[in-house]
Amino acid sequence: MIRIAFIGATGRLAPVVINEMINNGMYVRALVRNRNKAMKLLPNSVEIADANLEDVNALVSGLNGIDYVYLNLSTESPDSTFQPELDGVSNIIKACKQCGIKRIFKISGLGAFRKDFAQGKTIFVNEIRIKGQELIRSSGIPYTFFHPSWFMETLEFMFQKGNKIKGFKPIKHPIHWIAGKDYSRMVINAIKNKSIENKDYIMQGPESITMHDALVRFSMTFSPPLKVSETPIQLIKIIGLFIPKYKIIGMMGEYFTDFKEEFIADQTWKEIGRPILTIETYRK
């Protein structure tokens, strides 16, 4: 049985990946800061261990007896004194070396793999993420990075508000949206293949769809359909001058305005499977 520690288990898409791990006979231990939240979100079969990325000793305790580590970390502010995807990764590497971890798996992002897709733009999330990944690459521990395009679930947990759905305007180029279930299935295939090490997998969905068309197609999966609208990114940036959370949303929106994503997942599909779910089917 593969024994895997999941760090970042209370993130939005984490339960989808964890359920797929369990369904494939893996033993999952979630290293968490908030035990109560984890117990509400995760299946009973998941072992929960208390750990904090700032505490190497707690990480060592949580990783004892584990084969692999899966990292589902986030970078939420450029001003944080402790960055999970950099400082946290550094501490995780120290703990992994002490515990003899055989492989690190980490979700990343397409922009952190192909900076040129952003047409010269950059964003703090990717800059920090790239530095953390370089630490893993140079650690000597075998790794696998997953670089997804936009998740279809974003339409639901980020843009849907009741009977309305609001996206960004303008996001000029099509996006290869991928469903969390497809992503999870492909991740499991990578974990099971012990011969594949030190790889970057491009996680793109089966269709290239504009933001507008994705919003409309998603809205039509409801009865009655959701009301579709798109908020100008410049307006979000102005609101961000007064409401901090909108500042980060505005930065993300501006970064993706000219993001020109090419399809580059051919090798990924050959090695760990191809996605099959569409915006119409992923919620079923």
C-alpha positions as protocol buffer text, in pm:
chain_id: "A"
residue {
  index: 1
  type: MET
  ca { x: 0 y: 0 z: 0 }
}
residue {
  index: 2
  type: ILE
  ca { x: 124 y: 347 z: -93 }
}
residue {
  index: 3
  type: ARG
  ca { x: 139 y: 570 z: 215 }
}
residue {
  index: 4
  type: ILE
  ca { x: 110 y: 937 z: 122 }
}
residue {
  index: 5
  type: ALA
  ca { x: 104 y: 1254 z: 331 }
}
residue {
  index: 6
  type: PHE
  ca { x: -118 y: 1531 z: 201 }
}
residue {
  index: 7
  type: ILE
  ca { x: -16 y: 1884 z: 297 }
}
residue {
  index: 8
  type: GLY
  ca { x: -285 y: 2143 z: 222 }
}
residue {
  index: 9
  type: ALA
  ca { x: -572 y: 1898 z: 272 }
}
residue {
  index: 10
  type: THR
  ca { x: -835 y: 2162 z: 350 }
}
residue {
  index: 11
  type: GLY
  ca { x: -797 y: 2344 z: 18 }
}
residue {
  index: 12
  type: ARG
  ca { x: -1099 y: 2358 z: -213 }
}
residue {
  index: 13
  type: LEU
  ca { x: -993 y: 2081 z: -452 }
}
residue {
  index: 14
  type: ALA
  ca { x: -803 y: 1873 z: -198 }
}
residue {
  index: 15
  type: PRO
  ca { x: -1096 y: 1644 z: -103 }
}
residue {
  index: 16
  type: VAL
  ca { x: -1141 y: 1547 z: -470 }
}
residue {
  index: 17
  type: VAL
  ca { x: -779 y: 1433 z: -495 }
}
residue {
  index: 18
  type: ILE
  ca { x: -786 y: 1264 z: -154 }
}
residue {
  index: 19
  type: ASN
  ca { x: -1102 y: 1067 z: -239 }
}
residue {
  index: 20
  type: GLU
  ca { x: -935 y: 944 z: -558 }
}
residue {
  index: 21
  type: MET
  ca { x: -630 y: 837 z: -358 }
}
residue {
  index: 22
  type: ILE
  ca { x: -846 y: 642 z: -113 }
}
residue {
  index: 23
  type: ASN
  ca { x: -1051 y: 483 z: -392 }
}
residue {
  index: 24
  type: ASN
  ca { x: -723 y: 357 z: -537 }
}
residue {
  index: 25
  type: GLY
  ca { x: -621 y: 188 z: -214 }
}
residue {
  index: 26
  type: MET
  ca { x: -376 y: 448 z: -85 }
}
residue {
  index: 27
  type: TYR
  ca { x: -323 y: 529 z: 281 }
}
residue {
  index: 28
  type: VAL
  ca { x: -362 y: 906 z: 329 }
}
residue {
  index: 29
  type: ARG
  ca { x: -239 y: 1112 z: 621 }
}
residue {
  index: 30
  type: ALA
  ca { x: -343 y: 1478 z: 621 }
}
residue {
  index: 31
  type: LEU
  ca { x: -103 y: 1722 z: 787 }
}
residue {
  index: 32
  type: VAL
  ca { x: -319 y: 2014 z: 895 }
}
residue {
  index: 33
  type: ARG
  ca { x: -330 y: 2322 z: 1117 }
}
residue {
  index: 34
  type: ASN
  ca { x: -706 y: 2311 z: 1171 }
}
residue {
  index: 35
  type: ARG
  ca { x: -805 y: 1961 z: 1287 }
}
residue {
  index: 36
  type: ASN
  ca { x: -1175 y: 2043 z: 1324 }
}
residue {
  index: 37
  type: LYS
  ca { x: -1201 y: 2179 z: 972 }
}
residue {
  index: 38
  type: ALA
  ca { x: -1018 y: 1875 z: 834 }
}
residue {
  index: 39
  type: MET
  ca { x: -1247 y: 1634 z: 1019 }
}
residue {
  index: 40
  type: LYS
  ca { x: -1552 y: 1798 z: 860 }
}
residue {
  index: 41
  type: LEU
  ca { x: -1410 y: 1796 z: 508 }
}
residue {
  index: 42
  type: LEU
  ca { x: -1224 y: 1466 z: 481 }
}
residue {
  index: 43
  type: PRO
  ca { x: -1332 y: 1100 z: 480 }
}
residue {
  index: 44
  type: ASN
  ca { x: -1306 y: 910 z: 808 }
}
residue {
  index: 45
  type: SER
  ca { x: -1038 y: 685 z: 662 }
}
residue {
  index: 46
  type: VAL
  ca { x: -793 y: 977 z: 639 }
}
residue {
  index: 47
  type: GLU
  ca { x: -552 y: 996 z: 931 }
}
residue {
  index: 48
  type: ILE
  ca { x: -524 y: 1353 z: 1057 }
}
residue {
  index: 49
  type: ALA
  ca { x: -198 y: 1479 z: 1203 }
}
residue {
  index: 50
  type: ASP
  ca { x: -139 y: 1822 z: 1354 }
}
residue {
  index: 51
  type: ALA
  ca { x: 141 y: 2009 z: 1179 }
}
residue {
  index: 52
  type: ASN
  ca { x: 245 y: 2361 z: 1087 }
}
residue {
  index: 53
  type: LEU
  ca { x: 472 y: 2447 z: 796 }
}
residue {
  index: 54
  type: GLU
  ca { x: 673 y: 2673 z: 1025 }
}
residue {
  index: 55
  type: ASP
  ca { x: 756 y: 2382 z: 1259 }
}
residue {
  index: 56
  type: VAL
  ca { x: 1005 y: 2134 z: 1112 }
}
residue {
  index: 57
  type: ASN
  ca { x: 978 y: 1901 z: 1410 }
}
residue {
  index: 58
  type: ALA
  ca { x: 600 y: 1878 z: 1370 }
}
residue {
  index: 59
  type: LEU
  ca { x: 648 y: 1803 z: 1000 }
}
residue {
  index: 60
  type: VAL
  ca { x: 897 y: 1528 z: 1082 }
}
residue {
  index: 61
  type: SER
  ca { x: 649 y: 1375 z: 1323 }
}
residue {
  index: 62
  type: GLY
  ca { x: 375 y: 1391 z: 1061 }
}
residue {
  index: 63
  type: LEU
  ca { x: 590 y: 1234 z: 789 }
}
residue {
  index: 64
  type: ASN
  ca { x: 722 y: 938 z: 987 }
}
residue {
  index: 65
  type: GLY
  ca { x: 629 y: 611 z: 818 }
}
residue {
  index: 66
  type: ILE
  ca { x: 522 y: 785 z: 496 }
}
residue {
  index: 67
  type: ASP
  ca { x: 643 y: 703 z: 142 }
}
residue {
  index: 68
  type: TYR
  ca { x: 533 y: 1004 z: -62 }
}
residue {
  index: 69
  type: VAL
  ca { x: 426 y: 1365 z: 0 }
}
residue {
  index: 70
  type: TYR
  ca { x: 165 y: 1558 z: -199 }
}
residue {
  index: 71
  type: LEU
  ca { x: 177 y: 1937 z: -167 }
}
residue {
  index: 72
  type: ASN
  ca { x: -133 y: 2148 z: -222 }
}
residue {
  index: 73
  type: LEU
  ca { x: 3 y: 2483 z: -109 }
}
residue {
  index: 74
  type: SER
  ca { x: -113 y: 2836 z: -184 }
}
residue {
  index: 75
  type: THR
  ca { x: 38 y: 3182 z: -207 }
}
residue {
  index: 76
  type: GLU
  ca { x: -218 y: 3443 z: -108 }
}
residue {
  index: 77
  type: SER
  ca { x: -25 y: 3765 z: -51 }
}
residue {
  index: 78
  type: PRO
  ca { x: 308 y: 3909 z: -169 }
}
residue {
  index: 79
  type: ASP
  ca { x: 353 y: 4070 z: 172 }
}
residue {
  index: 80
  type: SER
  ca { x: 339 y: 3761 z: 395 }
}
residue {
  index: 81
  type: THR
  ca { x: 648 y: 3717 z: 611 }
}
residue {
  index: 82
  type: PHE
  ca { x: 617 y: 3338 z: 573 }
}
residue {
  index: 83
  type: GLN
  ca { x: 538 y: 3205 z: 228 }
}
residue {
  index: 84
  type: PRO
  ca { x: 406 y: 2845 z: 223 }
}
residue {
  index: 85
  type: GLU
  ca { x: 528 y: 2783 z: -132 }
}
residue {
  index: 86
  type: LEU
  ca { x: 881 y: 2899 z: -48 }
}
residue {
  index: 87
  type: ASP
  ca { x: 956 y: 2902 z: 325 }
}
residue {
  index: 88
  type: GLY
  ca { x: 711 y: 2618 z: 384 }
}
residue {
  index: 89
  type: VAL
  ca { x: 864 y: 2415 z: 102 }
}
residue {
  index: 90
  type: SER
  ca { x: 1210 y: 2468 z: 252 }
}
residue {
  index: 91
  type: ASN
  ca { x: 1092 y: 2324 z: 584 }
}
residue {
  index: 92
  type: ILE
  ca { x: 911 y: 2037 z: 413 }
}
residue {
  index: 93
  type: ILE
  ca { x: 1231 y: 1941 z: 230 }
}
residue {
  index: 94
  type: LYS
  ca { x: 1420 y: 1932 z: 560 }
}
residue {
  index: 95
  type: ALA
  ca { x: 1155 y: 1706 z: 712 }
}
residue {
  index: 96
  type: CYS
  ca { x: 1140 y: 1485 z: 401 }
}
residue {
  index: 97
  type: LYS
  ca { x: 1515 y: 1426 z: 416 }
}
residue {
  index: 98
  type: GLN
  ca { x: 1495 y: 1327 z: 782 }
}
residue {
  index: 99
  type: CYS
  ca { x: 1209 y: 1086 z: 713 }
}
residue {
  index: 100
  type: GLY
  ca { x: 1345 y: 932 z: 393 }
}
residue {
  index: 101
  type: ILE
  ca { x: 1054 y: 1044 z: 175 }
}
residue {
  index: 102
  type: LYS
  ca { x: 1082 y: 875 z: -165 }
}
residue {
  index: 103
  type: ARG
  ca { x: 905 y: 1133 z: -380 }
}
residue {
  index: 104
  type: ILE
  ca { x: 739 y: 1475 z: -365 }
}
residue {
  index: 105
  type: PHE
  ca { x: 430 y: 1554 z: -572 }
}
residue {
  index: 106
  type: LYS
  ca { x: 317 y: 1915 z: -601 }
}
residue {
  index: 107
  type: ILE
  ca { x: 39 y: 2104 z: -773 }
}
residue {
  index: 108
  type: SER
  ca { x: 173 y: 2414 z: -944 }
}
residue {
  index: 109
  type: GLY
  ca { x: 26 y: 2624 z: -1225 }
}
residue {
  index: 110
  type: LEU
  ca { x: 61 y: 2655 z: -1600 }
}
residue {
  index: 111
  type: GLY
  ca { x: 199 y: 3009 z: -1574 }
}
residue {
  index: 112
  type: ALA
  ca { x: 480 y: 2886 z: -1349 }
}
residue {
  index: 113
  type: PHE
  ca { x: 587 y: 2641 z: -1620 }
}
residue {
  index: 114
  type: ARG
  ca { x: 543 y: 2859 z: -1928 }
}
residue {
  index: 115
  type: LYS
  ca { x: 600 y: 3220 z: -1827 }
}
residue {
  index: 116
  type: ASP
  ca { x: 585 y: 3322 z: -2195 }
}
residue {
  index: 117
  type: PHE
  ca { x: 210 y: 3246 z: -2209 }
}
residue {
  index: 118
  type: ALA
  ca { x: 151 y: 3565 z: -2007 }
}
residue {
  index: 119
  type: GLN
  ca { x: 292 y: 3784 z: -2287 }
}
residue {
  index: 120
  type: GLY
  ca { x: 553 y: 3952 z: -2068 }
}
residue {
  index: 121
  type: LYS
  ca { x: 341 y: 3987 z: -1756 }
}
residue {
  index: 122
  type: THR
  ca { x: 426 y: 3831 z: -1423 }
}
residue {
  index: 123
  type: ILE
  ca { x: 256 y: 3782 z: -1087 }
}
residue {
  index: 124
  type: PHE
  ca { x: 388 y: 3725 z: -736 }
}
residue {
  index: 125
  type: VAL
  ca { x: 219 y: 3384 z: -705 }
}
residue {
  index: 126
  type: ASN
  ca { x: 427 y: 3236 z: -985 }
}
residue {
  index: 127
  type: GLU
  ca { x: 749 y: 3409 z: -884 }
}
residue {
  index: 128
  type: ILE
  ca { x: 730 y: 3264 z: -533 }
}
residue {
  index: 129
  type: ARG
  ca { x: 610 y: 2926 z: -658 }
}
residue {
  index: 130
  type: ILE
  ca { x: 898 y: 2894 z: -903 }
}
residue {
  index: 131
  type: LYS
  ca { x: 1154 y: 2963 z: -630 }
}
residue {
  index: 132
  type: GLY
  ca { x: 1000 y: 2694 z: -411 }
}
residue {
  index: 133
  type: GLN
  ca { x: 1001 y: 2445 z: -694 }
}
residue {
  index: 134
  type: GLU
  ca { x: 1365 y: 2512 z: -761 }
}
residue {
  index: 135
  type: LEU
  ca { x: 1434 y: 2415 z: -400 }
}
residue {
  index: 136
  type: ILE
  ca { x: 1262 y: 2083 z: -462 }
}
residue {
  index: 137
  type: ARG
  ca { x: 1443 y: 2027 z: -792 }
}
residue {
  index: 138
  type: SER
  ca { x: 1780 y: 2079 z: -625 }
}
residue {
  index: 139
  type: SER
  ca { x: 1696 y: 1880 z: -310 }
}
residue {
  index: 140
  type: GLY
  ca { x: 1786 y: 1542 z: -457 }
}
residue {
  index: 141
  type: ILE
  ca { x: 1440 y: 1406 z: -369 }
}
residue {
  index: 142
  type: PRO
  ca { x: 1255 y: 1273 z: -677 }
}
residue {
  index: 143
  type: TYR
  ca { x: 963 y: 1498 z: -768 }
}
residue {
  index: 144
  type: THR
  ca { x: 663 y: 1536 z: -994 }
}
residue {
  index: 145
  type: PHE
  ca { x: 503 y: 1875 z: -1060 }
}
residue {
  index: 146
  type: PHE
  ca { x: 152 y: 1915 z: -1199 }
}
residue {
  index: 147
  type: HIS
  ca { x: 85 y: 2238 z: -1390 }
}
residue {
  index: 148
  type: PRO
  ca { x: -292 y: 2280 z: -1443 }
}
residue {
  index: 149
  type: SER
  ca { x: -479 y: 2527 z: -1654 }
}
residue {
  index: 150
  type: TRP
  ca { x: -796 y: 2674 z: -1498 }
}
residue {
  index: 151
  type: PHE
  ca { x: -1009 y: 2425 z: -1308 }
}
residue {
  index: 152
  type: MET
  ca { x: -1374 y: 2398 z: -1410 }
}
residue {
  index: 153
  type: GLU
  ca { x: -1457 y: 2413 z: -1040 }
}
residue {
  index: 154
  type: THR
  ca { x: -1342 y: 2776 z: -1045 }
}
residue {
  index: 155
  type: LEU
  ca { x: -1666 y: 2859 z: -1224 }
}
residue {
  index: 156
  type: GLU
  ca { x: -1852 y: 2727 z: -922 }
}
residue {
  index: 157
  type: PHE
  ca { x: -1653 y: 2834 z: -617 }
}
residue {
  index: 158
  type: MET
  ca { x: -1511 y: 3162 z: -750 }
}
residue {
  index: 159
  type: PHE
  ca { x: -1762 y: 3301 z: -998 }
}
residue {
  index: 160
  type: GLN
  ca { x: -2105 y: 3163 z: -902 }
}
residue {
  index: 161
  type: LYS
  ca { x: -2308 y: 3368 z: -655 }
}
residue {
  index: 162
  type: GLY
  ca { x: -2653 y: 3221 z: -603 }
}
residue {
  index: 163
  type: ASN
  ca { x: -2844 y: 3233 z: -932 }
}
residue {
  index: 164
  type: LYS
  ca { x: -2577 y: 3449 z: -1095 }
}
residue {
  index: 165
  type: ILE
  ca { x: -2231 y: 3388 z: -1236 }
}
residue {
  index: 166
  type: LYS
  ca { x: -1982 y: 3670 z: -1283 }
}
residue {
  index: 167
  type: GLY
  ca { x: -1652 y: 3633 z: -1468 }
}
residue {
  index: 168
  type: PHE
  ca { x: -1368 y: 3862 z: -1569 }
}
residue {
  index: 169
  type: LYS
  ca { x: -1372 y: 4096 z: -1868 }
}
residue {
  index: 170
  type: PRO
  ca { x: -1168 y: 4086 z: -2077 }
}
residue {
  index: 171
  type: ILE
  ca { x: -992 y: 3749 z: -2072 }
}
residue {
  index: 172
  type: LYS
  ca { x: -900 y: 3755 z: -2439 }
}
residue {
  index: 173
  type: HIS
  ca { x: -782 y: 3403 z: -2521 }
}
residue {
  index: 174
  type: PRO
  ca { x: -935 y: 3055 z: -2479 }
}
residue {
  index: 175
  type: ILE
  ca { x: -853 y: 2842 z: -2175 }
}
residue {
  index: 176
  type: HIS
  ca { x: -805 y: 2464 z: -2159 }
}
residue {
  index: 177
  type: TRP
  ca { x: -1034 y: 2416 z: -1857 }
}
residue {
  index: 178
  type: ILE
  ca { x: -979 y: 2090 z: -1667 }
}
residue {
  index: 179
  type: ALA
  ca { x: -1212 y: 1915 z: -1422 }
}
residue {
  index: 180
  type: GLY
  ca { x: -1086 y: 1832 z: -1075 }
}
residue {
  index: 181
  type: LYS
  ca { x: -1191 y: 1468 z: -1116 }
}
residue {
  index: 182
  type: ASP
  ca { x: -988 y: 1434 z: -1436 }
}
residue {
  index: 183
  type: TYR
  ca { x: -692 y: 1602 z: -1272 }
}
residue {
  index: 184
  type: SER
  ca { x: -717 y: 1368 z: -972 }
}
residue {
  index: 185
  type: ARG
  ca { x: -734 y: 1056 z: -1188 }
}
residue {
  index: 186
  type: MET
  ca { x: -426 y: 1164 z: -1380 }
}
residue {
  index: 187
  type: VAL
  ca { x: -239 y: 1244 z: -1056 }
}
residue {
  index: 188
  type: ILE
  ca { x: -311 y: 892 z: -929 }
}
residue {
  index: 189
  type: ASN
  ca { x: -172 y: 744 z: -1250 }
}
residue {
  index: 190
  type: ALA
  ca { x: 148 y: 943 z: -1197 }
}
residue {
  index: 191
  type: ILE
  ca { x: 177 y: 832 z: -834 }
}
residue {
  index: 192
  type: LYS
  ca { x: 132 y: 466 z: -926 }
}
residue {
  index: 193
  type: ASN
  ca { x: 401 y: 479 z: -1195 }
}
residue {
  index: 194
  type: LYS
  ca { x: 718 y: 443 z: -988 }
}
residue {
  index: 195
  type: SER
  ca { x: 942 y: 459 z: -1295 }
}
residue {
  index: 196
  type: ILE
  ca { x: 853 y: 821 z: -1374 }
}
residue {
  index: 197
  type: GLU
  ca { x: 1056 y: 1071 z: -1172 }
}
residue {
  index: 198
  type: ASN
  ca { x: 1153 y: 1436 z: -1198 }
}
residue {
  index: 199
  type: LYS
  ca { x: 872 y: 1522 z: -1435 }
}
residue {
  index: 200
  type: ASP
  ca { x: 660 y: 1827 z: -1515 }
}
residue {
  index: 201
  type: TYR
  ca { x: 308 y: 1734 z: -1626 }
}
residue {
  index: 202
  type: ILE
  ca { x: 87 y: 1982 z: -1811 }
}
residue {
  index: 203
  type: MET
  ca { x: -272 y: 1939 z: -1692 }
}
residue {
  index: 204
  type: GLN
  ca { x: -496 y: 2079 z: -1966 }
}
residue {
  index: 205
  type: GLY
  ca { x: -857 y: 1988 z: -2040 }
}
residue {
  index: 206
  type: PRO
  ca { x: -1007 y: 1847 z: -2361 }
}
residue {
  index: 207
  type: GLU
  ca { x: -1142 y: 2177 z: -2498 }
}
residue {
  index: 208
  type: SER
  ca { x: -1016 y: 2530 z: -2549 }
}
residue {
  index: 209
  type: ILE
  ca { x: -1294 y: 2764 z: -2437 }
}
residue {
  index: 210
  type: THR
  ca { x: -1311 y: 3140 z: -2384 }
}
residue {
  index: 211
  type: MET
  ca { x: -1408 y: 3277 z: -2045 }
}
residue {
  index: 212
  type: HIS
  ca { x: -1737 y: 3405 z: -2188 }
}
residue {
  index: 213
  type: ASP
  ca { x: -1833 y: 3074 z: -2348 }
}
residue {
  index: 214
  type: ALA
  ca { x: -1738 y: 2882 z: -2035 }
}
residue {
  index: 215
  type: LEU
  ca { x: -1963 y: 3105 z: -1824 }
}
residue {
  index: 216
  type: VAL
  ca { x: -2253 y: 3061 z: -2064 }
}
residue {
  index: 217
  type: ARG
  ca { x: -2211 y: 2684 z: -2094 }
}
residue {
  index: 218
  type: PHE
  ca { x: -2183 y: 2645 z: -1717 }
}
residue {
  index: 219
  type: SER
  ca { x: -2492 y: 2861 z: -1662 }
}
residue {
  index: 220
  type: MET
  ca { x: -2692 y: 2633 z: -1893 }
}
residue {
  index: 221
  type: THR
  ca { x: -2632 y: 2332 z: -1669 }
}
residue {
  index: 222
  type: PHE
  ca { x: -2876 y: 2489 z: -1422 }
}
residue {
  index: 223
  type: SER
  ca { x: -3254 y: 2511 z: -1449 }
}
residue {
  index: 224
  type: PRO
  ca { x: -3332 y: 2790 z: -1488 }
}
residue {
  index: 225
  type: PRO
  ca { x: -2995 y: 2900 z: -1629 }
}
residue {
  index: 226
  type: LEU
  ca { x: -2776 y: 3128 z: -1421 }
}
residue {
  index: 227
  type: LYS
  ca { x: -2763 y: 3496 z: -1510 }
}
residue {
  index: 228
  type: VAL
  ca { x: -2427 y: 3562 z: -1677 }
}
residue {
  index: 229
  type: SER
  ca { x: -2225 y: 3883 z: -1645 }
}
residue {
  index: 230
  type: GLU
  ca { x: -1862 y: 3986 z: -1668 }
}
residue {
  index: 231
  type: THR
  ca { x: -1696 y: 4247 z: -1448 }
}
residue {
  index: 232
  type: PRO
  ca { x: -1425 y: 4466 z: -1604 }
}
residue {
  index: 233
  type: ILE
  ca { x: -1089 y: 4391 z: -1447 }
}
residue {
  index: 234
  type: GLN
  ca { x: -1013 y: 4762 z: -1418 }
}
residue {
  index: 235
  type: LEU
  ca { x: -1322 y: 4804 z: -1200 }
}
residue {
  index: 236
  type: ILE
  ca { x: -1207 y: 4518 z: -976 }
}
residue {
  index: 237
  type: LYS
  ca { x: -869 y: 4689 z: -940 }
}
residue {
  index: 238
  type: ILE
  ca { x: -1037 y: 5014 z: -835 }
}
residue {
  index: 239
  type: ILE
  ca { x: -1247 y: 4830 z: -576 }
}
residue {
  index: 240
  type: GLY
  ca { x: -922 y: 4671 z: -457 }
}
residue {
  index: 241
  type: LEU
  ca { x: -798 y: 5014 z: -349 }
}
residue {
  index: 242
  type: PHE
  ca { x: -1058 y: 4999 z: -72 }
}
residue {
  index: 243
  type: ILE
  ca { x: -1119 y: 4626 z: -15 }
}
residue {
  index: 244
  type: PRO
  ca { x: -796 y: 4420 z: 19 }
}
residue {
  index: 245
  type: LYS
  ca { x: -930 y: 4087 z: -113 }
}
residue {
  index: 246
  type: TYR
  ca { x: -1028 y: 4253 z: -441 }
}
residue {
  index: 247
  type: LYS
  ca { x: -673 y: 4380 z: -484 }
}
residue {
  index: 248
  type: ILE
  ca { x: -544 y: 4023 z: -529 }
}
residue {
  index: 249
  type: ILE
  ca { x: -839 y: 3931 z: -754 }
}
residue {
  index: 250
  type: GLY
  ca { x: -762 y: 4235 z: -969 }
}
residue {
  index: 251
  type: MET
  ca { x: -397 y: 4137 z: -995 }
}
residue {
  index: 252
  type: MET
  ca { x: -493 y: 3785 z: -1103 }
}
residue {
  index: 253
  type: GLY
  ca { x: -742 y: 3917 z: -1356 }
}
residue {
  index: 254
  type: GLU
  ca { x: -492 y: 4157 z: -1509 }
}
residue {
  index: 255
  type: TYR
  ca { x: -230 y: 3881 z: -1530 }
}
residue {
  index: 256
  type: PHE
  ca { x: -466 y: 3658 z: -1729 }
}
residue {
  index: 257
  type: THR
  ca { x: -600 y: 3933 z: -1958 }
}
residue {
  index: 258
  type: ASP
  ca { x: -352 y: 3849 z: -2233 }
}
residue {
  index: 259
  type: PHE
  ca { x: -260 y: 3497 z: -2119 }
}
residue {
  index: 260
  type: LYS
  ca { x: -228 y: 3305 z: -2447 }
}
residue {
  index: 261
  type: GLU
  ca { x: -238 y: 2938 z: -2360 }
}
residue {
  index: 262
  type: GLU
  ca { x: -112 y: 2687 z: -2615 }
}
residue {
  index: 263
  type: PHE
  ca { x: -196 y: 2318 z: -2600 }
}
residue {
  index: 264
  type: ILE
  ca { x: 117 y: 2140 z: -2477 }
}
residue {
  index: 265
  type: ALA
  ca { x: -24 y: 1840 z: -2290 }
}
residue {
  index: 266
  type: ASP
  ca { x: 36 y: 1570 z: -2553 }
}
residue {
  index: 267
  type: GLN
  ca { x: 308 y: 1391 z: -2355 }
}
residue {
  index: 268
  type: THR
  ca { x: 110 y: 1420 z: -2032 }
}
residue {
  index: 269
  type: TRP
  ca { x: -191 y: 1253 z: -2194 }
}
residue {
  index: 270
  type: LYS
  ca { x: 28 y: 972 z: -2329 }
}
residue {
  index: 271
  type: GLU
  ca { x: 187 y: 899 z: -1992 }
}
residue {
  index: 272
  type: ILE
  ca { x: -88 y: 952 z: -1732 }
}
residue {
  index: 273
  type: GLY
  ca { x: -412 y: 957 z: -1932 }
}
residue {
  index: 274
  type: ARG
  ca { x: -628 y: 1216 z: -2100 }
}
residue {
  index: 275
  type: PRO
  ca { x: -915 y: 1419 z: -1949 }
}
residue {
  index: 276
  type: ILE
  ca { x: -1269 y: 1340 z: -2062 }
}
residue {
  index: 277
  type: LEU
  ca { x: -1502 y: 1567 z: -1865 }
}
residue {
  index: 278
  type: THR
  ca { x: -1658 y: 1880 z: -2014 }
}
residue {
  index: 279
  type: ILE
  ca { x: -1814 y: 2181 z: -1848 }
}
residue {
  index: 280
  type: GLU
  ca { x: -2152 y: 2014 z: -1903 }
}
residue {
  index: 281
  type: THR
  ca { x: -2052 y: 1683 z: -1740 }
}
residue {
  index: 282
  type: TYR
  ca { x: -1799 y: 1754 z: -1464 }
}
residue {
  index: 283
  type: ARG
  ca { x: -2062 y: 1830 z: -1196 }
}
residue {
  index: 284
  type: LYS
  ca { x: -2244 y: 1496 z: -1244 }
}
